């Protein structure tokens, strides 16, 4: 079946004109300025409306937020702010969307509203009461320094196109720069028949420009039908993942390897005068090492996901809250080094591209606690990660914690298949209601 698929292609700009660079910096600035205007209005509103920390933030309409164009008009009277009119209108509009997202995210965490640790410390030592500014997740002002700069622009009837390795981007009506050209290092061409949807321009910490081009490609996808080879993957802190066959991924801990060298270079950086030429030189050294680790990790993850996606028809993983693990002081560094979240994303699109299945078992499914032989729920395992091996109190089977869990996930995939292909009358989402049925493990047909 021919399907339209969105794919991103990232290229680095090989050279950039002074004119284009100024324009991009103005775009980044306009986006940040617009975001900060929104935040300022929010703070103003909260102060006036006697906001209580446990309250949800109101909608933009309720707080009387001006529209983007009203903000722009306000800025026109200020010095140096006329550039908001000279850049791509998408940049400023994007800020509003991001602000909206920040509000939604803040309201979602209402059940665990907390003050920042620093604010609590200040309260204890200096006696300064924390305010709504100190709430975790509250939208805050973006700084010009230290943040990655980017903006996204959309293709409107061919306003974005590539010709002779030069990417042409639209600019604003009033801008003196009519069309912005960016010479790209096109190490691989865009696929044939692809249509550019939108482009994100990013400036990294080294001042290099990258563009991520999102294209829509018509792709021939053949569905595999009933999956034969099903794999369950259990996330593991020490081995990245363990599958139901007992195989371990053995992630080479790139950050751990580089840590000593990074610490040394960062130490040198900390001793140099901030902002000096030598400091700048050293900053690039540190930045290069960090990028290297990130690239190594990405490379490994892609290769691993590629191999699995080729070999199996269906892969089942747990629906883990990786963010929660990342906040645990014992696991954080390890978890942030391995990039399991990205791995799941890669796996998903690689499988779907091949017409295969990627399944996340729901959080309710206790893959770790269930015995894969008899289905007994061994609740002693809950929250106790120190038990690596255990005996089932019901049937006496000796289990390896990770392999057992992976096996349960595989079983979940089998249940899913069963419901999907043999009991259609239950409806497509019926697998959600599938209870644990241990005796049917291998009796698919
Ligand atoms: Zn058992």
mmCIF file of N, CA and C in Angstrom, residues 234-348:
data_model
loop_
_atom_site.group_PDB
_atom_site.id
_atom_site.type_symbol
_atom_site.label_atom_id
_atom_site.label_comp_id
_atom_site.label_asym_id
_atom_site.label_seq_id
_atom_site.Cartn_x
_atom_site.Cartn_y
_atom_site.Cartn_z
ATOM 1 N N UNK A 234 13.050 -6.130 27.850
ATOM 2 C CA UNK A 234 12.913 -5.553 29.182
ATOM 3 C C UNK A 234 14.053 -4.573 29.388
ATOM 4 N N UNK A 235 13.711 -3.351 29.802
ATOM 5 C CA UNK A 235 14.746 -2.344 30.045
ATOM 6 C C UNK A 235 15.587 -2.746 31.246
ATOM 7 N N UNK A 236 16.895 -2.652 31.087
ATOM 8 C CA UNK A 236 17.779 -3.034 32.179
ATOM 9 C C UNK A 236 18.813 -1.936 32.399
ATOM 10 N N UNK A 237 19.061 -1.616 33.658
ATOM 11 C CA UNK A 237 20.025 -0.548 33.942
ATOM 12 C C UNK A 237 21.433 -0.940 33.523
ATOM 13 N N UNK A 238 21.788 -2.194 33.735
ATOM 14 C CA UNK A 238 23.185 -2.560 33.505
ATOM 15 C C UNK A 238 23.455 -3.107 32.106
ATOM 16 N N UNK A 239 22.430 -3.611 31.425
ATOM 17 C CA UNK A 239 22.686 -4.189 30.098
ATOM 18 C C UNK A 239 21.920 -3.491 28.982
ATOM 19 N N UNK A 240 21.323 -2.369 29.251
ATOM 20 C CA UNK A 240 20.477 -1.640 28.299
ATOM 21 C C UNK A 240 19.149 -2.363 28.129
ATOM 22 N N UNK A 241 19.163 -3.559 27.533
ATOM 23 C CA UNK A 241 17.943 -4.357 27.565
ATOM 24 C C UNK A 241 18.283 -5.837 27.615
ATOM 25 N N UNK A 242 17.340 -6.621 28.090
ATOM 26 C CA UNK A 242 17.479 -8.073 28.082
ATOM 27 C C UNK A 242 16.265 -8.594 27.337
ATOM 28 N N UNK A 243 16.482 -9.481 26.367
ATOM 29 C CA UNK A 243 15.310 -9.979 25.639
ATOM 30 C C UNK A 243 14.868 -11.322 26.195
ATOM 31 N N UNK A 244 13.755 -11.817 25.692
ATOM 32 C CA UNK A 244 13.187 -13.032 26.286
ATOM 33 C C UNK A 244 14.010 -14.277 25.987
ATOM 34 N N UNK A 245 14.998 -14.148 25.086
ATOM 35 C CA UNK A 245 15.885 -15.283 24.852
ATOM 36 C C UNK A 245 17.098 -15.212 25.771
ATOM 37 N N UNK A 246 17.107 -14.211 26.650
ATOM 38 C CA UNK A 246 18.213 -14.076 27.595
ATOM 39 C C UNK A 246 19.402 -13.304 27.047
ATOM 40 N N UNK A 247 19.265 -12.768 25.819
ATOM 41 C CA UNK A 247 20.369 -12.006 25.226
ATOM 42 C C UNK A 247 20.419 -10.602 25.813
ATOM 43 N N UNK A 248 21.629 -10.114 26.035
ATOM 44 C CA UNK A 248 21.797 -8.768 26.576
ATOM 45 C C UNK A 248 22.359 -7.857 25.500
ATOM 46 N N UNK A 249 21.929 -6.592 25.551
ATOM 47 C CA UNK A 249 22.357 -5.676 24.502
ATOM 48 C C UNK A 249 23.788 -5.217 24.707
ATOM 49 N N UNK A 250 24.244 -5.180 25.961
ATOM 50 C CA UNK A 250 25.592 -4.728 26.304
ATOM 51 C C UNK A 250 25.957 -3.394 25.667
ATOM 52 N N UNK A 251 25.290 -2.402 26.115
ATOM 53 C CA UNK A 251 25.550 -1.048 25.619
ATOM 54 C C UNK A 251 26.946 -0.590 26.051
ATOM 55 N N UNK A 252 27.779 -0.139 25.126
ATOM 56 C CA UNK A 252 29.080 0.379 25.533
ATOM 57 C C UNK A 252 28.907 1.776 26.118
ATOM 58 N N UNK A 253 29.135 1.923 27.370
ATOM 59 C CA UNK A 253 28.805 3.198 28.029
ATOM 60 C C UNK A 253 29.737 4.309 27.567
ATOM 61 N N UNK A 254 29.289 4.991 26.522
ATOM 62 C CA UNK A 254 30.149 5.983 25.891
ATOM 63 C C UNK A 254 30.468 7.144 26.820
ATOM 64 N N UNK A 255 29.443 7.592 27.542
ATOM 65 C CA UNK A 255 29.682 8.746 28.414
ATOM 66 C C UNK A 255 30.643 8.372 29.536
ATOM 67 N N UNK A 256 30.441 7.173 30.079
ATOM 68 C CA UNK A 256 31.283 6.691 31.168
ATOM 69 C C UNK A 256 32.740 6.628 30.724
ATOM 70 N N UNK A 257 32.914 6.170 29.474
ATOM 71 C CA UNK A 257 34.265 6.070 28.916
ATOM 72 C C UNK A 257 34.916 7.438 28.806
ATOM 73 N N UNK A 258 34.103 8.401 28.420
ATOM 74 C CA UNK A 258 34.624 9.737 28.135
ATOM 75 C C UNK A 258 34.681 10.587 29.399
ATOM 76 N N UNK A 259 34.071 10.105 30.466
ATOM 77 C CA UNK A 259 33.849 10.941 31.636
ATOM 78 C C UNK A 259 35.132 11.550 32.199
ATOM 79 N N UNK A 260 36.150 10.722 32.292
ATOM 80 C CA UNK A 260 37.399 11.183 32.897
ATOM 81 C C UNK A 260 38.000 12.314 32.064
ATOM 82 N N UNK A 261 38.004 12.076 30.750
ATOM 83 C CA UNK A 261 38.586 13.078 29.855
ATOM 84 C C UNK A 261 37.756 14.369 29.882
ATOM 85 N N UNK A 262 36.452 14.191 29.905
ATOM 86 C CA UNK A 262 35.561 15.356 29.939
ATOM 87 C C UNK A 262 35.786 16.163 31.213
ATOM 88 N N UNK A 263 35.930 15.433 32.341
ATOM 89 C CA UNK A 263 36.130 16.106 33.618
ATOM 90 C C UNK A 263 37.396 16.942 33.577
ATOM 91 N N UNK A 264 38.421 16.372 32.939
ATOM 92 C CA UNK A 264 39.701 17.070 32.855
ATOM 93 C C UNK A 264 39.552 18.368 32.043
ATOM 94 N N UNK A 265 38.898 18.228 30.885
ATOM 95 C CA UNK A 265 38.745 19.393 30.015
ATOM 96 C C UNK A 265 37.831 20.445 30.647
ATOM 97 N N UNK A 266 36.809 19.982 31.354
ATOM 98 C CA UNK A 266 35.903 20.921 31.997
ATOM 99 C C UNK A 266 36.605 21.658 33.128
ATOM 100 N N UNK A 267 37.528 20.946 33.777
ATOM 101 C CA UNK A 267 38.294 21.567 34.864
ATOM 102 C C UNK A 267 39.157 22.696 34.300
ATOM 103 N N UNK A 268 39.784 22.407 33.161
ATOM 104 C CA UNK A 268 40.599 23.435 32.509
ATOM 105 C C UNK A 268 39.724 24.641 32.173
ATOM 106 N N UNK A 269 38.533 24.343 31.650
ATOM 107 C CA UNK A 269 37.610 25.415 31.267
ATOM 108 C C UNK A 269 37.245 26.282 32.471
ATOM 109 N N UNK A 270 37.005 25.621 33.589
ATOM 110 C CA UNK A 270 36.553 26.366 34.758
ATOM 111 C C UNK A 270 37.626 27.310 35.287
ATOM 112 N N UNK A 271 38.903 27.015 34.935
ATOM 113 C CA UNK A 271 39.984 27.854 35.456
ATOM 114 C C UNK A 271 40.296 29.040 34.555
ATOM 115 N N UNK A 272 39.746 29.042 33.368
ATOM 116 C CA UNK A 272 40.025 30.160 32.448
ATOM 117 C C UNK A 272 39.035 31.296 32.687
ATOM 118 N N UNK A 273 39.452 32.469 32.303
ATOM 119 C CA UNK A 273 38.604 33.649 32.515
ATOM 120 C C UNK A 273 37.418 33.588 31.567
ATOM 121 N N UNK A 274 36.233 33.609 32.123
ATOM 122 C CA UNK A 274 35.027 33.430 31.324
ATOM 123 C C UNK A 274 34.918 34.517 30.261
ATOM 124 N N UNK A 275 34.687 34.098 29.036
ATOM 125 C CA UNK A 275 34.545 35.057 27.943
ATOM 126 C C UNK A 275 35.845 35.391 27.242
ATOM 127 N N UNK A 276 36.997 34.959 27.779
ATOM 128 C CA UNK A 276 38.281 35.271 27.140
ATOM 129 C C UNK A 276 38.500 34.357 25.933
ATOM 130 N N UNK A 277 39.535 34.664 25.139
ATOM 131 C CA UNK A 277 39.800 33.869 23.938
ATOM 132 C C UNK A 277 40.147 32.431 24.275
ATOM 133 N N UNK A 278 40.960 32.275 25.337
ATOM 134 C CA UNK A 278 41.387 30.921 25.713
ATOM 135 C C UNK A 278 40.207 30.133 26.276
ATOM 136 N N UNK A 279 39.320 30.830 26.977
ATOM 137 C CA UNK A 279 38.114 30.178 27.495
ATOM 138 C C UNK A 279 37.249 29.679 26.343
ATOM 139 N N UNK A 280 37.113 30.531 25.334
ATOM 140 C CA UNK A 280 36.303 30.186 24.163
ATOM 141 C C UNK A 280 36.870 28.956 23.454
ATOM 142 N N UNK A 281 38.200 28.911 23.346
ATOM 143 C CA UNK A 281 38.887 27.783 22.719
ATOM 144 C C UNK A 281 38.573 26.506 23.483
ATOM 145 N N UNK A 282 38.681 26.592 24.786
ATOM 146 C CA UNK A 282 38.477 25.411 25.626
ATOM 147 C C UNK A 282 37.012 24.978 25.607
ATOM 148 N N UNK A 283 36.110 25.943 25.515
ATOM 149 C CA UNK A 283 34.681 25.633 25.458
ATOM 150 C C UNK A 283 34.385 24.752 24.246
ATOM 151 N N UNK A 284 35.078 25.054 23.139
ATOM 152 C CA UNK A 284 34.866 24.270 21.930
ATOM 153 C C UNK A 284 35.413 22.851 22.094
ATOM 154 N N UNK A 285 36.507 22.728 22.851
ATOM 155 C CA UNK A 285 37.075 21.394 23.098
ATOM 156 C C UNK A 285 36.062 20.535 23.860
ATOM 157 N N UNK A 286 35.485 21.119 24.913
ATOM 158 C CA UNK A 286 34.490 20.403 25.717
ATOM 159 C C UNK A 286 33.274 20.059 24.870
ATOM 160 N N UNK A 287 32.839 21.052 24.111
ATOM 161 C CA UNK A 287 31.658 20.875 23.280
ATOM 162 C C UNK A 287 31.868 19.757 22.259
ATOM 163 N N UNK A 288 33.105 19.676 21.725
ATOM 164 C CA UNK A 288 33.395 18.643 20.730
ATOM 165 C C UNK A 288 33.294 17.246 21.334
ATOM 166 N N UNK A 289 33.817 17.099 22.550
ATOM 167 C CA UNK A 289 33.755 15.793 23.206
ATOM 168 C C UNK A 289 32.314 15.394 23.498
ATOM 169 N N UNK A 290 31.526 16.364 23.960
ATOM 170 C CA UNK A 290 30.118 16.070 24.270
ATOM 171 C C UNK A 290 29.370 15.636 23.022
ATOM 172 N N UNK A 291 29.630 16.345 21.908
ATOM 173 C CA UNK A 291 28.971 15.983 20.649
ATOM 174 C C UNK A 291 29.382 14.596 20.211
ATOM 175 N N UNK A 292 30.659 14.283 20.438
ATOM 176 C CA UNK A 292 31.168 12.966 20.038
ATOM 177 C C UNK A 292 30.399 11.861 20.764
ATOM 178 N N UNK A 293 30.228 12.027 22.069
ATOM 179 C CA UNK A 293 29.503 11.020 22.849
ATOM 180 C C UNK A 293 28.082 10.868 22.318
ATOM 181 N N UNK A 294 27.444 12.006 22.061
ATOM 182 C CA UNK A 294 26.061 11.968 21.572
ATOM 183 C C UNK A 294 25.979 11.244 20.236
ATOM 184 N N UNK A 295 26.962 11.500 19.359
ATOM 185 C CA UNK A 295 26.949 10.864 18.043
ATOM 186 C C UNK A 295 27.209 9.373 18.120
ATOM 187 N N UNK A 296 28.143 8.993 19.014
ATOM 188 C CA UNK A 296 28.445 7.566 19.185
ATOM 189 C C UNK A 296 27.199 6.822 19.634
ATOM 190 N N UNK A 297 26.514 7.421 20.594
ATOM 191 C CA UNK A 297 25.322 6.802 21.163
ATOM 192 C C UNK A 297 24.246 6.625 20.098
ATOM 193 N N UNK A 298 24.036 7.703 19.340
ATOM 194 C CA UNK A 298 23.008 7.690 18.311
ATOM 195 C C UNK A 298 23.311 6.606 17.280
ATOM 196 N N UNK A 299 24.563 6.517 16.889
ATOM 197 C CA UNK A 299 24.995 5.540 15.900
ATOM 198 C C UNK A 299 24.693 4.126 16.386
ATOM 199 N N UNK A 300 25.062 3.868 17.637
ATOM 200 C CA UNK A 300 24.858 2.528 18.204
ATOM 201 C C UNK A 300 23.376 2.188 18.274
ATOM 202 N N UNK A 301 22.574 3.150 18.741
ATOM 203 C CA UNK A 301 21.141 2.914 18.892
ATOM 204 C C UNK A 301 20.486 2.606 17.554
ATOM 205 N N UNK A 302 20.868 3.384 16.520
ATOM 206 C CA UNK A 302 20.286 3.167 15.196
ATOM 207 C C UNK A 302 20.627 1.782 14.676
ATOM 208 N N UNK A 303 21.892 1.376 14.853
ATOM 209 C CA UNK A 303 22.321 0.078 14.331
ATOM 210 C C UNK A 303 21.596 -1.053 15.038
ATOM 211 N N UNK A 304 21.466 -0.915 16.358
ATOM 212 C CA UNK A 304 20.801 -1.953 17.154
ATOM 213 C C UNK A 304 19.326 -2.056 16.730
ATOM 214 N N UNK A 305 18.679 -0.908 16.627
ATOM 215 C CA UNK A 305 17.257 -0.896 16.267
ATOM 216 C C UNK A 305 17.054 -1.457 14.869
ATOM 217 N N UNK A 306 17.979 -1.138 13.974
ATOM 218 C CA UNK A 306 17.899 -1.617 12.591
ATOM 219 C C UNK A 306 17.953 -3.136 12.548
ATOM 220 N N UNK A 307 18.917 -3.702 13.315
ATOM 221 C CA UNK A 307 19.089 -5.153 13.316
ATOM 222 C C UNK A 307 17.834 -5.849 13.859
ATOM 223 N N UNK A 308 17.289 -5.302 14.945
ATOM 224 C CA UNK A 308 16.098 -5.916 15.547
ATOM 225 C C UNK A 308 14.892 -5.804 14.630
ATOM 226 N N UNK A 309 14.736 -4.631 14.008
ATOM 227 C CA UNK A 309 13.575 -4.404 13.150
ATOM 228 C C UNK A 309 13.598 -5.328 11.944
ATOM 229 N N UNK A 310 14.802 -5.694 11.494
ATOM 230 C CA UNK A 310 14.893 -6.619 10.367
ATOM 231 C C UNK A 310 14.523 -8.036 10.774
ATOM 232 N N UNK A 311 14.915 -8.386 12.002
ATOM 233 C CA UNK A 311 14.803 -9.795 12.410
ATOM 234 C C UNK A 311 13.410 -10.157 12.932
ATOM 235 N N UNK A 312 12.731 -9.235 13.584
ATOM 236 C CA UNK A 312 11.481 -9.605 14.251
ATOM 237 C C UNK A 312 10.260 -8.923 13.628
ATOM 238 N N UNK A 313 9.105 -9.549 13.807
ATOM 239 C CA UNK A 313 7.864 -9.009 13.249
ATOM 240 C C UNK A 313 7.157 -8.114 14.247
ATOM 241 N N UNK A 314 7.357 -8.433 15.520
ATOM 242 C CA UNK A 314 6.685 -7.642 16.548
ATOM 243 C C UNK A 314 7.626 -7.500 17.740
ATOM 244 N N UNK A 315 7.751 -6.295 18.246
ATOM 245 C CA UNK A 315 8.602 -6.085 19.417
ATOM 246 C C UNK A 315 7.769 -5.418 20.503
ATOM 247 N N UNK A 316 7.830 -5.984 21.691
ATOM 248 C CA UNK A 316 7.027 -5.462 22.801
ATOM 249 C C UNK A 316 7.967 -4.895 23.855
ATOM 250 N N UNK A 317 7.704 -3.677 24.280
ATOM 251 C CA UNK A 317 8.500 -3.067 25.364
ATOM 252 C C UNK A 317 7.555 -2.599 26.469
ATOM 253 N N UNK A 318 8.147 -2.275 27.621
ATOM 254 C CA UNK A 318 7.323 -1.767 28.719
ATOM 255 C C UNK A 318 7.059 -0.285 28.482
ATOM 256 N N UNK A 319 5.989 0.195 29.044
ATOM 257 C CA UNK A 319 5.729 1.630 29.002
ATOM 258 C C UNK A 319 6.328 2.260 30.256
ATOM 259 N N UNK A 320 7.648 2.443 30.214
ATOM 260 C CA UNK A 320 8.356 2.949 31.398
ATOM 261 C C UNK A 320 8.310 4.460 31.463
ATOM 262 N N UNK A 321 8.281 4.973 32.669
ATOM 263 C CA UNK A 321 8.404 6.412 32.830
ATOM 264 C C UNK A 321 9.893 6.723 32.973
ATOM 265 N N UNK A 322 10.536 6.987 31.823
ATOM 266 C CA UNK A 322 11.986 7.168 31.848
ATOM 267 C C UNK A 322 12.385 8.437 32.586
ATOM 268 N N UNK A 323 11.484 9.407 32.564
ATOM 269 C CA UNK A 323 11.807 10.671 33.238
ATOM 270 C C UNK A 323 11.950 10.443 34.740
ATOM 271 N N UNK A 324 11.069 9.582 35.277
ATOM 272 C CA UNK A 324 11.116 9.306 36.713
ATOM 273 C C UNK A 324 12.422 8.609 37.079
ATOM 274 N N UNK A 325 12.864 7.683 36.208
ATOM 275 C CA UNK A 325 14.129 6.996 36.473
ATOM 276 C C UNK A 325 15.281 7.999 36.396
ATOM 277 N N UNK A 326 15.166 8.903 35.439
ATOM 278 C CA UNK A 326 16.214 9.907 35.250
ATOM 279 C C UNK A 326 16.374 10.840 36.432
ATOM 280 N N UNK A 327 15.363 10.885 37.298
ATOM 281 C CA UNK A 327 15.450 11.766 38.461
ATOM 282 C C UNK A 327 15.936 11.035 39.699
ATOM 283 N N UNK A 328 16.093 9.717 39.575
ATOM 284 C CA UNK A 328 16.605 8.944 40.699
ATOM 285 C C UNK A 328 18.117 9.139 40.780
ATOM 286 N N UNK A 329 18.614 9.464 41.969
ATOM 287 C CA UNK A 329 20.026 9.845 42.042
ATOM 288 C C UNK A 329 20.966 8.693 41.745
ATOM 289 N N UNK A 330 20.522 7.450 41.901
ATOM 290 C CA UNK A 330 21.403 6.319 41.639
ATOM 291 C C UNK A 330 21.431 5.946 40.157
ATOM 292 N N UNK A 331 20.336 6.177 39.465
ATOM 293 C CA UNK A 331 20.247 5.707 38.089
ATOM 294 C C UNK A 331 20.407 6.809 37.046
ATOM 295 N N UNK A 332 20.292 8.056 37.498
ATOM 296 C CA UNK A 332 20.159 9.155 36.541
ATOM 297 C C UNK A 332 21.251 9.161 35.483
ATOM 298 N N UNK A 333 22.498 9.089 35.913
ATOM 299 C CA UNK A 333 23.600 9.232 34.964
ATOM 300 C C UNK A 333 23.584 8.089 33.956
ATOM 301 N N UNK A 334 23.384 6.903 34.485
ATOM 302 C CA UNK A 334 23.327 5.716 33.651
ATOM 303 C C UNK A 334 22.185 5.816 32.638
ATOM 304 N N UNK A 335 21.031 6.203 33.150
ATOM 305 C CA UNK A 335 19.847 6.230 32.294
ATOM 306 C C UNK A 335 19.979 7.289 31.213
ATOM 307 N N UNK A 336 20.581 8.426 31.583
ATOM 308 C CA UNK A 336 20.704 9.488 30.583
ATOM 309 C C UNK A 336 21.815 9.198 29.597
ATOM 310 N N UNK A 337 22.718 8.307 29.985
ATOM 311 C CA UNK A 337 23.783 7.918 29.062
ATOM 312 C C UNK A 337 23.249 7.004 27.970
ATOM 313 N N UNK A 338 22.317 6.098 28.320
ATOM 314 C CA UNK A 338 21.995 5.069 27.341
ATOM 315 C C UNK A 338 20.934 5.442 26.299
ATOM 316 N N UNK A 339 20.098 6.421 26.580
ATOM 317 C CA UNK A 339 19.157 6.858 25.542
ATOM 318 C C UNK A 339 18.120 5.822 25.160
ATOM 319 N N UNK A 340 17.530 5.163 26.153
ATOM 320 C CA UNK A 340 16.537 4.134 25.852
ATOM 321 C C UNK A 340 15.288 4.723 25.202
ATOM 322 N N UNK A 341 14.957 5.932 25.591
ATOM 323 C CA UNK A 341 13.777 6.591 25.031
ATOM 324 C C UNK A 341 13.908 6.763 23.529
ATOM 325 N N UNK A 342 15.082 7.227 23.091
ATOM 326 C CA UNK A 342 15.318 7.386 21.667
ATOM 327 C C UNK A 342 15.298 6.040 20.963
ATOM 328 N N UNK A 343 15.836 5.051 21.643
ATOM 329 C CA UNK A 343 15.876 3.707 21.072
ATOM 330 C C UNK A 343 14.465 3.226 20.740
ATOM 331 N N UNK A 344 13.542 3.482 21.659
ATOM 332 C CA UNK A 344 12.152 3.083 21.431
ATOM 333 C C UNK A 344 11.575 3.805 20.218
ATOM 334 N N UNK A 345 11.926 5.090 20.084
ATOM 335 C CA UNK A 345 11.426 5.862 18.934
ATOM 336 C C UNK A 345 11.955 5.294 17.625
ATOM 337 N N UNK A 346 13.262 5.009 17.605
ATOM 338 C CA UNK A 346 13.880 4.479 16.381
ATOM 339 C C UNK A 346 13.241 3.136 16.017
ATOM 340 N N UNK A 347 13.089 2.320 17.064
ATOM 341 C CA UNK A 347 12.523 0.996 16.859
ATOM 342 C C UNK A 347 11.121 1.097 16.265
ATOM 343 N N UNK A 348 10.352 2.056 16.795
ATOM 344 C CA UNK A 348 8.967 2.211 16.371
ATOM 345 C C UNK A 348 8.898 2.535 14.877
#
